[in-house]
DNA sequence: GGCTTAAGACGTCAGTGCAA
DNA sequence: TTGCACTGACGTCTTAAGCC
């Protein structure tokens, strides 16, 4: 049993405004190996042939979606890794700036004794 | 060794955006 | 309008780690 899905928001860009790497859409025209193109609709006759065609279309769609999901997950992992390394860089940068600020405070503040 | 549990990977469904 | 790619959400399975 599946629950109704939430709307897709694509809010990953909220922080930076950049297109997340895992959302960049590359054209994927190549079919997976072993996929046979459909017969032309005009060549279908019996209800059984129609049913077979529907089944074949569904299997093709599932196979494509399966591959798309794998690729989507791979891109998302890459994107998260990229964000994590950026966080690490920014934390170092922030620490240095805080240290610099403290140094300047020491230099500029009047002596109290 | 058998158990519980958390984490990760996977397949599927459903909703969205876009090009033709 | 339609077909398709993309992706969030969900359920299931597998595996590793911790506990008894």
GROMACS .gro file of N, CA and C in nm, chain A:
model
  339
    1UNK      N    1   0.085  -0.121   0.000
    1UNK     CA    2   0.000   0.000   0.000
    1UNK      C    3   0.088   0.125   0.000
    2UNK      N    4   0.061   0.218  -0.092
    2UNK     CA    5   0.141   0.337  -0.102
    2UNK      C    6   0.062   0.458  -0.057
    3UNK      N    7   0.130   0.549   0.014
    3UNK     CA    8   0.067   0.673   0.052
    3UNK      C    9   0.077   0.773  -0.063
    4UNK      N   10  -0.011   0.872  -0.064
    4UNK     CA   11   0.000   0.976  -0.166
    4UNK      C   12   0.132   1.048  -0.154
    5UNK      N   13   0.192   1.080  -0.264
    5UNK     CA   14   0.321   1.146  -0.262
    5UNK      C   15   0.308   1.297  -0.245
    6UNK      N   16   0.413   1.355  -0.183
    6UNK     CA   17   0.419   1.499  -0.174
    6UNK      C   18   0.463   1.555  -0.309
    7UNK      N   19   0.434   1.683  -0.329
    7UNK     CA   20   0.476   1.745  -0.454
    7UNK      C   21   0.627   1.758  -0.458
    8UNK      N   22   0.682   1.747  -0.576
    8UNK     CA   23   0.825   1.766  -0.594
    8UNK      C   24   0.855   1.914  -0.591
    9UNK      N   25   0.948   1.954  -0.505
    9UNK     CA   26   0.976   2.096  -0.491
    9UNK      C   27   1.105   2.139  -0.556
   10UNK      N   28   1.204   2.050  -0.559
   10UNK     CA   29   1.334   2.087  -0.614
   10UNK      C   30   1.397   2.200  -0.535
   11UNK      N   31   1.381   2.200  -0.402
   11UNK     CA   32   1.431   2.311  -0.321
   11UNK      C   33   1.578   2.298  -0.286
   12UNK      N   34   1.648   2.203  -0.349
   12UNK     CA   35   1.790   2.187  -0.321
   12UNK      C   36   1.869   2.312  -0.360
   13UNK      N   37   1.810   2.395  -0.444
   13UNK     CA   38   1.882   2.512  -0.491
   13UNK      C   39   1.864   2.631  -0.400
   14UNK      N   40   1.788   2.615  -0.295
   14UNK     CA   41   1.751   2.730  -0.212
   14UNK      C   42   1.874   2.801  -0.154
   15UNK      N   43   1.975   2.723  -0.113
   15UNK     CA   44   2.088   2.782  -0.044
   15UNK      C   45   2.176   2.865  -0.136
   16UNK      N   46   2.199   2.816  -0.256
   16UNK     CA   47   2.298   2.880  -0.342
   16UNK      C   48   2.241   2.937  -0.469
   17UNK      N   49   2.124   2.889  -0.510
   17UNK     CA   50   2.071   2.932  -0.637
   17UNK      C   51   2.130   2.855  -0.754
   18UNK      N   52   2.228   2.770  -0.726
   18UNK     CA   53   2.287   2.692  -0.834
   18UNK      C   54   2.203   2.570  -0.864
   19UNK      N   55   2.215   2.522  -0.988
   19UNK     CA   56   2.150   2.396  -1.023
   19UNK      C   57   2.228   2.283  -0.960
   20UNK      N   58   2.165   2.204  -0.874
   20UNK     CA   59   2.235   2.090  -0.816
   20UNK      C   60   2.284   1.998  -0.926
   21UNK      N   61   2.402   1.942  -0.904
   21UNK     CA   62   2.460   1.859  -1.009
   21UNK      C   63   2.373   1.740  -1.039
   22UNK      N   64   2.303   1.688  -0.937
   22UNK     CA   65   2.222   1.571  -0.963
   22UNK      C   66   2.092   1.603  -1.033
   23UNK      N   67   2.065   1.733  -1.057
   23UNK     CA   68   1.944   1.767  -1.130
   23UNK      C   69   1.972   1.806  -1.274
   24UNK      N   70   2.101   1.810  -1.311
   24UNK     CA   71   2.131   1.843  -1.449
   24UNK      C   72   2.083   1.731  -1.539
   25UNK      N   73   2.002   1.764  -1.633
   25UNK     CA   74   1.939   1.663  -1.716
   25UNK      C   75   2.016   1.645  -1.846
   26UNK      N   76   2.072   1.530  -1.860
   26UNK     CA   77   2.140   1.497  -1.985
   26UNK      C   78   2.046   1.415  -2.070
   27UNK      N   79   2.053   1.434  -2.201
   27UNK     CA   80   1.968   1.353  -2.288
   27UNK      C   81   2.004   1.207  -2.280
   28UNK      N   82   1.904   1.123  -2.261
   28UNK     CA   83   1.928   0.980  -2.253
   28UNK      C   84   1.845   0.910  -2.358
   29UNK      N   85   1.904   0.900  -2.476
   29UNK     CA   86   1.829   0.845  -2.588
   29UNK      C   87   1.857   0.699  -2.609
   30UNK      N   88   1.969   0.650  -2.558
   30UNK     CA   89   2.007   0.511  -2.584
   30UNK      C   90   1.921   0.416  -2.501
   31UNK      N   91   1.874   0.312  -2.564
   31UNK     CA   92   1.797   0.210  -2.493
   31UNK      C   93   1.892   0.112  -2.428
   32UNK      N   94   1.854   0.056  -2.312
   32UNK     CA   95   1.935  -0.050  -2.251
   32UNK      C   96   1.947  -0.169  -2.344
   33UNK      N   97   2.052  -0.246  -2.321
   33UNK     CA   98   2.071  -0.363  -2.406
   33UNK      C   99   1.955  -0.460  -2.393
   34UNK      N  100   1.919  -0.522  -2.502
   34UNK     CA  101   1.814  -0.623  -2.499
   34UNK      C  102   1.675  -0.567  -2.522
   35UNK      N  103   1.666  -0.435  -2.533
   35UNK     CA  104   1.535  -0.373  -2.554
   35UNK      C  105   1.500  -0.375  -2.703
   36UNK      N  106   1.385  -0.425  -2.732
   36UNK     CA  107   1.338  -0.430  -2.871
   36UNK      C  108   1.230  -0.326  -2.890
   37UNK      N  109   1.240  -0.250  -2.995
   37UNK     CA  110   1.140  -0.145  -3.020
   37UNK      C  111   1.003  -0.206  -3.048
   38UNK      N  112   0.899  -0.128  -3.019
   38UNK     CA  113   0.763  -0.178  -3.035
   38UNK      C  114   0.728  -0.196  -3.181
   39UNK      N  115   0.636  -0.289  -3.203
   39UNK     CA  116   0.582  -0.301  -3.338
   39UNK      C  117   0.493  -0.180  -3.364
   40UNK      N  118   0.475  -0.145  -3.489
   40UNK     CA  119   0.391  -0.031  -3.519
   40UNK      C  120   0.246  -0.065  -3.484
   41UNK      N  121   0.171   0.033  -3.429
   41UNK     CA  122   0.033   0.009  -3.385
   41UNK      C  123  -0.055  -0.053  -3.492
   42UNK      N  124  -0.026  -0.020  -3.616
   42UNK     CA  125  -0.108  -0.070  -3.726
   42UNK      C  126  -0.098  -0.221  -3.744
   43UNK      N  127   0.010  -0.279  -3.689
   43UNK     CA  128   0.031  -0.422  -3.707
   43UNK      C  129  -0.037  -0.505  -3.599
   44UNK      N  130  -0.102  -0.440  -3.500
   44UNK     CA  131  -0.168  -0.514  -3.392
   44UNK      C  132  -0.310  -0.550  -3.434
   45UNK      N  133  -0.349  -0.671  -3.396
   45UNK     CA  134  -0.482  -0.716  -3.435
   45UNK      C  135  -0.564  -0.764  -3.315
   46UNK      N  136  -0.532  -0.881  -3.266
   46UNK     CA  137  -0.615  -0.945  -3.165
   46UNK      C  138  -0.599  -0.880  -3.029
   47UNK      N  139  -0.700  -0.900  -2.940
   47UNK     CA  140  -0.689  -0.850  -2.802
   47UNK      C  141  -0.565  -0.905  -2.732
   48UNK      N  142  -0.529  -1.026  -2.766
   48UNK     CA  143  -0.409  -1.085  -2.704
   48UNK      C  144  -0.284  -1.009  -2.746
   49UNK      N  145  -0.280  -0.970  -2.873
   49UNK     CA  146  -0.165  -0.893  -2.921
   49UNK      C  147  -0.159  -0.757  -2.854
   50UNK      N  148  -0.277  -0.698  -2.835
   50UNK     CA  149  -0.283  -0.569  -2.767
   50UNK      C  150  -0.234  -0.582  -2.624
   51UNK      N  151  -0.277  -0.690  -2.558
   51UNK     CA  152  -0.236  -0.712  -2.419
   51UNK      C  153  -0.085  -0.734  -2.411
   52UNK      N  154  -0.033  -0.810  -2.504
   52UNK     CA  155   0.112  -0.834  -2.505
   52UNK      C  156   0.189  -0.704  -2.527
   53UNK      N  157   0.135  -0.622  -2.615
   53UNK     CA  158   0.199  -0.494  -2.641
   53UNK      C  159   0.196  -0.406  -2.517
   54UNK      N  160   0.083  -0.406  -2.448
   54UNK     CA  161   0.072  -0.326  -2.325
   54UNK      C  162   0.173  -0.375  -2.221
   55UNK      N  163   0.183  -0.507  -2.209
   55UNK     CA  164   0.278  -0.565  -2.113
   55UNK      C  165   0.421  -0.528  -2.151
   56UNK      N  166   0.449  -0.537  -2.278
   56UNK     CA  167   0.583  -0.505  -2.324
   56UNK      C  168   0.617  -0.357  -2.298
   57UNK      N  169   0.518  -0.271  -2.322
   57UNK     CA  170   0.540  -0.128  -2.296
   57UNK      C  171   0.564  -0.102  -2.148
   58UNK      N  172   0.486  -0.170  -2.065
   58UNK     CA  173   0.502  -0.152  -1.921
   58UNK      C  174   0.639  -0.199  -1.874
   59UNK      N  175   0.683  -0.313  -1.924
   59UNK     CA  176   0.814  -0.364  -1.885
   59UNK      C  177   0.926  -0.271  -1.931
   60UNK      N  178   0.908  -0.215  -2.049
   60UNK     CA  179   1.008  -0.121  -2.100
   60UNK      C  180   1.013   0.004  -2.012
   61UNK      N  181   0.893   0.051  -1.975
   61UNK     CA  182   0.887   0.170  -1.891
   61UNK      C  183   0.949   0.143  -1.755
   62UNK      N  184   0.921   0.028  -1.697
   62UNK     CA  185   0.978  -0.005  -1.567
   62UNK      C  186   1.129  -0.016  -1.575
   63UNK      N  187   1.177  -0.075  -1.681
   63UNK     CA  188   1.321  -0.091  -1.695
   63UNK      C  189   1.389   0.045  -1.709
   64UNK      N  190   1.330   0.133  -1.788
   64UNK     CA  191   1.387   0.266  -1.804
   64UNK      C  192   1.385   0.343  -1.672
   65UNK      N  193   1.273   0.330  -1.603
   65UNK     CA  194   1.261   0.402  -1.475
   65UNK      C  195   1.358   0.346  -1.371
   66UNK      N  196   1.381   0.217  -1.377
   66UNK     CA  197   1.477   0.153  -1.286
   66UNK      C  198   1.615   0.212  -1.307
   67UNK      N  199   1.655   0.224  -1.431
   67UNK     CA  200   1.786   0.280  -1.463
   67UNK      C  201   1.790   0.429  -1.426
   68UNK      N  202   1.681   0.500  -1.450
   68UNK     CA  203   1.676   0.643  -1.417
   68UNK      C  204   1.689   0.663  -1.267
   69UNK      N  205   1.627   0.576  -1.190
   69UNK     CA  206   1.634   0.587  -1.044
   69UNK      C  207   1.776   0.564  -0.996
   70UNK      N  208   1.842   0.466  -1.054
   70UNK     CA  209   1.982   0.441  -1.015
   70UNK      C  210   2.068   0.563  -1.044
   71UNK      N  211   2.052   0.618  -1.161
   71UNK     CA  212   2.132   0.733  -1.200
   71UNK      C  213   2.099   0.854  -1.113
   72UNK      N  214   1.973   0.870  -1.081
   72UNK     CA  215   1.931   0.980  -0.996
   72UNK      C  216   1.996   0.969  -0.858
   73UNK      N  217   1.997   0.849  -0.805
   73UNK     CA  218   2.059   0.827  -0.673
   73UNK      C  219   2.209   0.851  -0.678
   74UNK      N  220   2.271   0.809  -0.786
   74UNK     CA  221   2.415   0.830  -0.799
   74UNK      C  222   2.447   0.980  -0.801
   75UNK      N  223   2.369   1.055  -0.878
   75UNK     CA  224   2.392   1.200  -0.886
   75UNK      C  225   2.366   1.267  -0.752
   76UNK      N  226   2.264   1.220  -0.682
   76UNK     CA  227   2.232   1.281  -0.553
   76UNK      C  228   2.345   1.258  -0.452
   77UNK      N  229   2.399   1.137  -0.451
   77UNK     CA  230   2.511   1.107  -0.361
   77UNK      C  231   2.630   1.196  -0.392
   78UNK      N  232   2.655   1.215  -0.520
   78UNK     CA  233   2.765   1.301  -0.563
   78UNK      C  234   2.743   1.444  -0.517
   79UNK      N  235   2.618   1.488  -0.531
   79UNK     CA  236   2.581   1.624  -0.491
   79UNK      C  237   2.600   1.643  -0.340
   80UNK      N  238   2.559   1.546  -0.262
   80UNK     CA  239   2.572   1.554  -0.117
   80UNK      C  240   2.720   1.556  -0.078
   81UNK      N  241   2.801   1.473  -0.143
   81UNK     CA  242   2.944   1.472  -0.114
   81UNK      C  243   3.005   1.607  -0.145
   82UNK      N  244   2.962   1.665  -0.254
   82UNK     CA  245   3.012   1.797  -0.295
   82UNK      C  246   2.975   1.902  -0.190
   83UNK      N  247   2.852   1.897  -0.143
   83UNK     CA  248   2.808   1.991  -0.040
   83UNK      C  249   2.888   1.973   0.089
   84UNK      N  250   2.912   1.847   0.125
   84UNK     CA  251   2.985   1.821   0.249
   84UNK      C  252   3.128   1.874   0.242
   85UNK      N  253   3.190   1.859   0.126
   85UNK     CA  254   3.327   1.910   0.116
   85UNK      C  255   3.326   2.063   0.117
   86UNK      N  256   3.221   2.122   0.061
   86UNK     CA  257   3.211   2.268   0.064
   86UNK      C  258   3.191   2.318   0.206
   87UNK      N  259   3.113   2.246   0.284
   87UNK     CA  260   3.094   2.281   0.424
   87UNK      C  261   3.227   2.278   0.497
   88UNK      N  262   3.306   2.175   0.470
   88UNK     CA  263   3.436   2.162   0.537
   88UNK      C  264   3.525   2.282   0.503
   89UNK      N  265   3.527   2.320   0.377
   89UNK     CA  266   3.609   2.434   0.335
   89UNK      C  267   3.562   2.562   0.403
   90UNK      N  268   3.430   2.582   0.407
   90UNK     CA  269   3.375   2.704   0.466
   90UNK      C  270   3.399   2.709   0.616
   91UNK      N  271   3.397   2.593   0.680
   91UNK     CA  272   3.425   2.591   0.825
   91UNK      C  273   3.568   2.634   0.854
   92UNK      N  274   3.661   2.588   0.774
   92UNK     CA  275   3.801   2.629   0.790
   92UNK      C  276   3.815   2.778   0.767
   93UNK      N  277   3.749   2.824   0.661
   93UNK     CA  278   3.754   2.967   0.628
   93UNK      C  279   3.695   3.051   0.740
   94UNK      N  280   3.586   3.005   0.795
   94UNK     CA  281   3.520   3.077   0.904
   94UNK      C  282   3.609   3.083   1.028
   95UNK      N  283   3.674   2.973   1.056
   95UNK     CA  284   3.762   2.968   1.172
   95UNK      C  285   3.876   3.068   1.156
   96UNK      N  286   3.933   3.074   1.037
   96UNK     CA  287   4.043   3.168   1.012
   96UNK      C  288   3.997   3.313   1.028
   97UNK      N  289   3.878   3.341   0.979
   97UNK     CA  290   3.826   3.478   0.989
   97UNK      C  291   3.802   3.518   1.134
   98UNK      N  292   3.752   3.422   1.211
   98UNK     CA  293   3.729   3.451   1.355
   98UNK      C  294   3.862   3.480   1.424
   99UNK      N  295   3.962   3.400   1.392
   99UNK     CA  296   4.095   3.422   1.451
   99UNK      C  297   4.151   3.559   1.411
  100UNK      N  298   4.131   3.594   1.285
  100UNK     CA  299   4.180   3.723   1.237
  100UNK      C  300   4.108   3.837   1.307
  101UNK      N  301   3.979   3.820   1.328
  101UNK     CA  302   3.901   3.921   1.397
  101UNK      C  303   3.953   3.941   1.539
  102UNK      N  304   3.979   3.832   1.608
  102UNK     CA  305   4.030   3.841   1.746
  102UNK      C  306   4.164   3.912   1.749
  103UNK      N  307   4.248   3.882   1.652
  103UNK     CA  308   4.379   3.947   1.645
  103UNK      C  309   4.363   4.097   1.625
  104UNK      N  310   4.276   4.135   1.535
  104UNK     CA  311   4.254   4.279   1.511
  104UNK      C  312   4.194   4.348   1.632
  105UNK      N  313   4.107   4.278   1.703
  105UNK     CA  314   4.049   4.335   1.825
  105UNK      C  315   4.159   4.365   1.926
  106UNK      N  316   4.251   4.269   1.940
  106UNK     CA  317   4.360   4.285   2.035
  106UNK      C  318   4.446   4.407   1.999
  107UNK      N  319   4.469   4.422   1.869
  107UNK     CA  320   4.553   4.533   1.824
  107UNK      C  321   4.485   4.667   1.845
  108UNK      N  322   4.358   4.671   1.817
  108UNK     CA  323   4.286   4.799   1.818
  108UNK      C  324   4.231   4.840   1.955
  109UNK      N  325   4.213   4.748   2.045
  109UNK     CA  326   4.151   4.784   2.173
  109UNK      C  327   4.251   4.858   2.260
  110UNK      N  328   4.202   4.962   2.331
  110UNK     CA  329   4.290   5.037   2.420
  110UNK      C  330   4.336   4.953   2.538
  111UNK      N  331   4.460   4.978   2.583
  111UNK     CA  332   4.511   4.908   2.701
  111UNK      C  333   4.435   4.956   2.824
  112UNK      N  334   4.403   4.866   2.915
  112UNK     CA  335   4.323   4.903   3.033
  112UNK      C  336   4.407   4.926   3.156
  113UNK      N  337   4.534   4.889   3.159
  113UNK     CA  338   4.611   4.912   3.282
  113UNK      C  339   4.710   5.024   3.259
   0.00000   0.00000   0.00000
